[in-house]
Amino acid sequence: MALEKIYNKALELIPLNEKEGVALYKEAPLEELMFVADKIRHIHNPGNNVGWIIDRNVNITNICFSQCTFCNFCRKKDSPDAYITTTDQYIEKISELYALGGDQLLLQGGMNPDLGLGYYVDLFKKLKEFYPSLKLHALGPPEIVFLAKREKKSFLEILTILVSAGLDSLPGAGAEILSDRIRIIMSPAKATTEEWLDVMRTAHRLNLPTSATMMYGHIETLEERISHLIKLRDLQAEKEEDHYGFITFIPWPFQDEGTRLREKHGVRSSYNSPDYIRLIAISRIILNNIRNIQASVLTVGKETGMLALHSGANDVGSIMIEENVVSAAGSRNRFSAEDLQSMIMEAGFIPVRRNQKYEPV
Ligand code: SF4
């Protein structure tokens, strides 16, 4: 397939099809992909700004019925180290976040069968009462699917109730790879591909800001990676023009250390730095309607993160005060606010602190 023709199509922001995406992934020289992706990044984000944020990840509970095979974080209810975060712990953690100058809380699962909609409504209201300026980037499509089934309500009803209780934006958690072939092996109890997309479609209708993610480098094929990106792009194309939709796309590689996927099924992470850069560049090229692409410096580290900024990424995410799911599977990178800013400058860009809607603050 003529690569130049595909590059030109991409540079005109014309959606590529799966065959073209796969051809780029398999055949294009990396430096050409980086060049095209960087040009498209500048179409969406003129100038040299690179975003970063101070936020904090707090896990609501580590009890999760889903038991995804790549997750070291989840526990069964009767496990000695099972927990549900207490109000005092939230206050301690949020106070630390405020002391560092942040006001966004990333509140994530697991999916504890004992915690229903009422629990989350009370929690969100209580946190907003204590900290009125707090922004809640919370839960994700699998939790919304779980709550909808538990409460016998539609996704629209669940999201509307959570937004009234204080939900500010919905993370794209639990996407992994949007293919049911993979989900049956990796996370059979979690939202299906269609359910994940449908929750996001509903969130976009409500104009709730969302993010899109991908966890790659396990059992998926290159075709499935491309198909994942195309599903996200097509869903984004459905949203009202003035609605937020997916504000950003964040891919990260599977971390295999101690996971059942590795121990029981022998699946090792296929991560390597050039492939990550290729993925970032391809994502920028295929996702012609998502403005921001975040380099996951927590998982890939400084050097690869800096290269990603020349390959289509325009954001490095947050300093990491606390993160449990990725770090439980082997990620050891830590970044302070100073580290992130000097990394961005070292890569030749201007650090701009932003909020969760990717607006400069
Ligand atoms: S990845 Fe999330 S949904 Fe899956 S088992 Fe872990 S906490 Fe539960």
Short mmCIF file of C-alpha atoms and ligand atoms in Angstrom, two decimals, residues 59 61-75 108-111 142-143 173-174 176 186-187 190 260 325, ligand 1:
data_model
loop_
_atom_site.label_atom_id
_atom_site.label_comp_id
_atom_site.label_asym_id
_atom_site.label_seq_id
_atom_site.Cartn_x
_atom_site.Cartn_y
_atom_site.Cartn_z
CA ASN A 59 -9.09 3.84 45.32
CA THR A 61 -12.10 -0.05 47.67
CA ASN A 62 -9.87 -2.92 46.61
CA ILE A 63 -12.72 -5.42 46.82
CA CYS A 64 -13.67 -6.25 43.26
CA PHE A 65 -15.73 -9.12 41.89
CA SER A 66 -14.25 -8.64 38.42
CA GLN A 67 -10.91 -10.35 39.16
CA CYS A 68 -9.36 -9.27 35.83
CA THR A 69 -6.39 -11.51 35.01
CA PHE A 70 -4.02 -8.52 34.63
CA CYS A 71 -4.91 -6.97 38.00
CA ASN A 72 -2.86 -7.44 41.17
CA PHE A 73 -4.78 -4.82 43.06
CA CYS A 74 -8.19 -6.44 43.56
CA ARG A 75 -9.08 -8.54 46.62
CA GLN A 108 -11.35 4.47 40.96
CA GLY A 109 -12.80 1.01 41.77
CA GLY A 110 -12.86 -1.86 42.34
CA MET A 111 -16.37 -3.02 41.82
CA PRO A 142 -17.42 -0.81 33.96
CA GLU A 143 -18.69 0.68 37.24
CA ALA A 173 -11.11 3.22 32.68
CA GLY A 174 -11.58 -0.42 31.83
CA GLU A 176 -8.16 -2.31 27.85
CA MET A 186 -8.68 -10.64 30.35
CA SER A 187 -11.77 -9.36 32.14
CA LYS A 190 -16.41 -6.50 33.13
CA ARG A 260 -2.33 -14.06 36.78
CA VAL A 325 -3.34 -0.72 39.97
S1 SF4 B 1 -8.71 -3.95 36.92
FE1 SF4 B 1 -10.35 -2.89 37.99
S2 SF4 B 1 -12.20 -4.06 37.46
FE2 SF4 B 1 -10.46 -5.38 37.01
S3 SF4 B 1 -10.16 -6.61 38.88
FE3 SF4 B 1 -8.79 -4.80 39.01
S4 SF4 B 1 -9.98 -3.31 40.19
FE4 SF4 B 1 -11.43 -4.86 39.43
#
